Amino acid sequence: MKMLINSPETVVADALSGLAAAHPDLDVDVERRVVVRRDARESGRVGLVSGGGSGHEPLHAGFVGYGMLSAACPGEVFTSPVPEQMLRAASAVDAGQGVLFVVKNYTGDVLNFQMAAELAEEDGVRVESVLVNDDVAVTDSTYTAGRRGTGATLFVEKIAGAAAEAGAPLEQVAEIARRVNECSRSFGVALSACSTPASGGPTFDLPDGEMELGVGIHGEPGRERRAMMPSREIAEVAVGAVFEELRELPPADGPVLALVNGMGATPLLELYGFHAEVARLLEARGVPVARALVGNYVTSLDMAGCSVTLCRADEEMLRLWDAPVQTAALRWGR
């Protein structure tokens, strides 16, 4: 596989150096692997910290900035960051109002963020943690006990970040973050495997003409493999799987936030076409789409495919979603 890198050993450090050069409003510690919003402590507000393995960009470092995350901790490719990174991030953004950890449900992330929270509390930093586990495809999978955390991570970070930006206390920021997760469901589809820099080749075998339904963001197995289908049929499977659980959430006739997320190698031409199918299916079910986002936000290196995330949104969530945000990867209203 051809990759635009210097070496597998330096790929994360090189990417962080590039992030620092492109976005001088961020404080990027390349050696210690922490990305911090420069004015995080000056705000006097609750700090938001998230992180995970690299390879999912722009998640999470691309979402550090006004109205979203205060800091992010990138690990090695598909590998959890370590508690020291998380502790350093919490200390860097704590302005006396406490820190919220946003944690995707992968075993390494969960254990390391838990340890970091305990260490931060010992240092006098109040910490709340929110677990994101929105994936409906499988209950247990590689790296995971329980459901995987995927596209809803973006919804949680944006909406909780807006609440923190507005000056909400830690308990309230944590409550809205948990509510967003509880109201969100996701389903992913892979058309090809991803390739890690270390392996230089596909991380799993997906024969030509086949697709994986319910794939995880590291290429973990999903529900089943099928022969390749047209976009409309793929959308029917994905929306059907999500809506099967979403319809249980009140209000039954409420609007949704919709995310059609690319896995890294699928062009916008295809993603917008896929979103048209998603919108058609939701309209047929009588589900209004209040806001839609289409693009590559929670990726899996160079995997071809996409995921669908729907969040049953109330008025408060929509107001916080619409609030200004200015990060490397997401910005509006400012």
C-alpha positions as a printed Julia matrix, in Angstrom:
334×3 Matrix{Float64}:
   0.0     0.0    0.0
   1.23    3.5   -0.86
   0.98    5.97   2.05
   1.91    9.64   2.33
   4.08    9.14   5.42
   7.73    9.25   6.45
   7.62    6.09   8.55
   5.09    4.13  10.6
   7.0     5.06  13.76
   6.6     8.83  13.24
   3.19    9.03  11.6
   1.31   10.34  14.67
   4.03   12.83  15.64
   4.24   14.08  12.05
   0.48   14.56  11.91
   0.49   16.5   15.18
   3.31   18.7   13.9
   1.2    19.46  10.86
  -1.83   20.22  13.01
   0.24   22.68  15.02
   1.53   24.4   11.88
  -1.95   24.67  10.37
  -3.77   25.79  13.52
  -1.72   28.17  15.69
  -4.75   28.7   17.96
  -4.07   25.22  19.35
  -1.34   24.3   21.81
   0.0    21.01  20.43
   2.46   19.06  22.55
   3.85   16.67  19.96
   6.1    14.77  22.35
   3.51   14.24  25.09
   0.62   13.85  22.64
  -1.83   16.41  24.0
  -3.77   19.02  22.0
  -5.19   21.91  24.04
  -7.29   24.95  23.23
  -5.03   27.89  24.08
  -7.65   29.83  26.03
  -9.09   26.81  27.86
  -8.19   28.01  31.33
  -9.0    31.64  30.63
 -12.64   30.81  29.97
 -13.41   29.95  33.6
 -15.73   27.21  32.34
 -16.01   23.43  32.5
 -13.29   21.7   30.49
 -14.06   18.92  28.01
 -11.42   16.26  27.34
 -11.64   13.33  24.97
  -9.24   11.09  23.1
  -8.58    7.74  21.56
  -6.4     5.98  19.07
  -5.2     7.91  16.04
  -6.58    6.98  12.65
 -10.08    8.38  13.23
  -9.32   11.96  12.24
 -10.69   14.54  12.58
 -11.88   12.84  15.78
 -10.7    13.99  18.35
  -8.03   16.66  17.9
  -9.93   18.21  15.0
 -12.74   19.06  17.43
 -10.66   21.04  19.93
 -11.66   24.69  20.03
 -14.41   27.2   20.8
 -17.73   25.52  21.56
 -16.44   21.97  21.58
 -13.47   20.18  23.21
 -10.96   21.87  25.48
  -8.33   19.18  24.87
  -7.75   15.87  23.11
  -5.32   13.0   23.71
  -4.29   11.08  20.58
  -2.9     7.6   21.08
  -0.95    5.57  18.6
  -2.91    4.26  15.61
  -5.96    2.35  16.89
  -4.42    2.34  20.39
  -5.76    4.08  23.46
  -3.87    7.06  24.86
  -2.34    6.49  28.28
  -3.6     7.91  31.6
  -0.64   10.31  31.79
  -1.87   12.06  28.64
  -5.39   12.36  29.99
  -4.19   13.64  33.35
  -2.0    16.23  31.64
  -4.94   17.35  29.51
  -7.26   17.62  32.53
  -4.72   19.7   34.43
  -4.17   21.96  31.42
  -7.87   22.81  30.98
  -9.17   22.84  34.56
 -10.34   26.38  35.31
 -11.78   25.49  38.71
 -15.15   24.33  37.38
 -14.22   20.7   36.78
 -13.57   18.54  33.72
 -15.77   16.21  31.7
 -14.18   13.13  30.11
 -15.94   11.96  26.93
 -15.03    8.29  26.53
 -15.84    5.98  23.61
 -16.69    2.48  24.79
 -13.48    0.62  23.97
 -11.83   -1.32  26.76
  -8.49    0.48  26.64
 -10.09    3.93  26.55
 -12.46    3.08  29.4
  -9.76    1.71  31.71
  -7.26    4.49  31.01
  -9.76    7.33  31.37
 -10.99    5.78  34.62
  -7.45    5.68  35.98
  -6.84    9.26  34.82
 -10.04   10.43  36.53
  -8.92    8.89  39.81
  -5.49   10.55  39.53
  -7.05   13.89  38.64
  -9.38   13.72  41.64
  -6.33   13.11  43.84
  -4.86   16.31  42.39
  -8.01   18.24  43.29
  -9.63   18.28  39.84
 -13.34   17.39  39.8
 -14.05   14.92  37.01
 -17.23   13.52  35.5
 -17.11   10.86  32.77
 -19.59   10.1   30.0
 -19.45    6.81  28.09
 -20.46    6.86  24.41
 -21.94    3.52  23.28
 -24.24    4.25  20.35
 -23.48    1.41  17.9
 -26.47   -0.9   17.39
 -24.69   -3.48  15.21
 -23.3    -5.78  17.9
 -23.24   -5.97  21.69
 -19.7    -7.24  22.21
 -16.85   -7.06  19.71
 -13.09   -6.82  19.41
 -11.79   -4.21  21.93
 -15.24   -3.82  23.49
 -17.43   -5.02  26.33
 -20.89   -3.77  25.42
 -21.72   -1.51  22.52
 -19.06    0.41  20.63
 -18.79    4.2   20.69
 -18.91    5.66  17.18
 -20.57    8.6   15.41
 -22.55    9.85  18.42
 -19.21   10.96  19.88
 -19.4    14.0   17.59
 -22.93   14.85  18.79
 -21.88   14.5   22.44
 -18.76   16.63  22.06
 -20.54   19.38  20.12
 -23.64   19.67  22.3
 -21.84   19.27  25.64
 -19.16   21.66  24.42
 -21.78   24.3   23.67
 -23.28   23.84  27.13
 -19.86   24.31  28.71
 -19.19   27.35  26.54
 -22.45   28.87  27.79
 -21.24   28.5   31.39
 -23.26   25.47  32.51
 -21.92   23.72  35.64
 -20.16   20.35  35.41
 -23.17   18.29  36.5
 -25.38   19.92  33.86
 -22.79   19.48  31.1
 -22.45   15.8   32.03
 -26.23   15.35  32.1
 -26.77   16.74  28.59
 -23.85   14.66  27.29
 -25.38   11.48  28.71
 -28.78   12.4   27.33
 -27.36   12.91  23.83
 -25.69    9.49  23.97
 -28.87    7.82  25.2
 -30.83    9.39  22.33
 -28.31    8.4   19.62
 -27.88    5.23  17.59
 -25.37    4.33  14.84
 -24.68    1.66  12.24
 -21.56    1.36  10.04
 -20.85   -0.28   6.69
 -17.45   -1.18   5.2
 -16.86   -1.53   1.47
 -13.14   -2.17   1.94
 -10.72   -2.86   4.77
  -8.49   -0.16   6.22
  -4.68   -0.31   6.16
  -2.57    0.69   9.15
   0.87    2.28   8.64
   2.47   -0.49  10.7
   1.01   -3.33   8.66
   1.2    -1.62   5.3
  -1.77   -3.64   4.16
  -5.43   -4.44   4.91
  -6.26   -5.13   8.55
  -8.88   -7.73   7.64
  -9.94   -9.72   4.62
 -12.93   -8.39   2.69
 -13.12  -10.08  -0.72
 -13.99   -8.16  -3.87
 -17.71   -7.9   -4.34
 -18.51   -8.21  -0.62
 -19.31   -5.71   2.13
 -19.41   -5.81   5.94
 -22.63   -4.67   7.58
 -22.28   -3.28  11.11
 -18.5    -2.83  10.99
 -16.64   -1.03  13.81
 -14.31    1.92  13.34
 -11.26   -0.33  13.73
 -12.59   -2.85  11.23
 -14.13   -5.05  13.93
 -16.65   -7.56  12.58
 -20.25   -6.53  12.19
 -23.5    -8.45  11.86
 -22.88  -10.14   8.52
 -21.24  -10.01   5.11
 -23.24   -9.66   1.95
 -22.65   -9.21  -1.73
 -22.25   -5.56  -2.7
 -25.57   -3.71  -3.02
 -26.74   -0.38  -4.46
 -26.7     2.65  -2.16
 -30.47    2.57  -1.63
 -30.36   -1.01  -0.33
 -27.41   -0.31   1.96
 -29.29    2.68   3.37
 -32.34    0.5    4.0
 -30.24   -1.89   6.1
 -28.47    0.88   8.05
 -31.51    3.08   8.68
 -33.62    0.03   9.5
 -31.12   -1.13  12.13
 -30.88    2.33  13.7
 -34.58    3.11  13.56
 -35.5    -0.24  15.12
 -34.13    1.12  18.39
 -34.65    4.84  17.81
 -38.42    4.44  17.56
 -38.42    3.29  21.19
 -37.2     6.73  22.27
 -39.69    9.52  22.99
 -41.08   11.54  21.4
 -42.06    9.15  18.62
 -42.7    12.02  16.22
 -39.7    14.11  17.27
 -37.0    15.36  14.9
 -33.51   13.91  14.59
 -29.97   15.06  14.06
 -28.59   13.01  11.19
 -24.95   12.26  10.5
 -23.82   10.46   7.36
 -20.18    9.88   8.17
 -17.5     8.71   5.76
 -15.0     6.11   6.94
 -12.07    7.85   5.25
 -11.94    6.74   1.61
 -15.46    7.42   0.4
 -15.84   10.68  -1.57
 -18.49   13.28  -0.83
 -20.13   12.53  -4.17
 -21.07    9.11  -2.79
 -21.82   10.31   0.73
 -24.31   12.94  -0.42
 -25.97   10.36  -2.65
 -26.21    8.05   0.32
 -27.64   10.85   2.46
 -30.38   11.32  -0.14
 -31.38    7.7    0.47
 -31.25    8.14   4.25
 -33.43   11.27   4.04
 -35.92    9.46   1.8
 -36.23    6.57   4.23
 -36.68    8.85   7.23
 -39.34   10.87   5.43
 -41.18    7.64   4.63
 -41.14    6.83   8.36
 -42.47   10.28   9.26
 -39.2    11.32  10.95
 -38.28   14.99  10.41
 -34.55   15.69   9.97
 -33.91   18.88  11.95
 -30.2    19.1   11.1
 -27.93   17.04   8.84
 -24.17   16.68   8.61
 -22.42   14.83   5.78
 -18.68   14.18   5.55
 -15.67   12.44   7.05
 -15.74   13.03  10.81
 -15.17    9.68  12.59
 -12.99    7.78  10.18
 -11.09    4.5   10.01
  -7.92    5.46   8.15
  -8.51    4.62   4.48
 -11.57    2.41   4.86
 -14.25    2.83   2.22
 -17.75    2.92   3.62
 -19.89    5.04   5.91
 -21.94    5.12   9.07
 -25.33    6.55   9.89
 -25.96    8.2   13.25
 -29.36    9.52  14.31
 -30.06   11.43  17.51
 -33.62   12.04  18.72
 -33.12   15.7   19.54
 -35.16   17.94  21.83
 -35.23   21.76  21.7
 -32.28   22.14  24.08
 -30.11   19.8   22.01
 -30.97   21.65  18.8
 -30.21   25.01  20.4
 -26.82   23.77  21.6
 -26.12   22.11  18.24
 -26.74   25.44  16.5
 -24.5    27.36  18.92
 -21.26   28.72  17.42
 -18.31   26.35  17.07
 -14.81   26.97  15.78
 -12.48   24.0   15.53
 -10.16   22.64  12.85
 -12.86   20.33  11.48
 -16.2    21.81  12.52
 -17.14   25.49  12.45
 -20.2    27.66  12.05
 -21.87   30.74  13.54
 -18.71   32.6   14.55
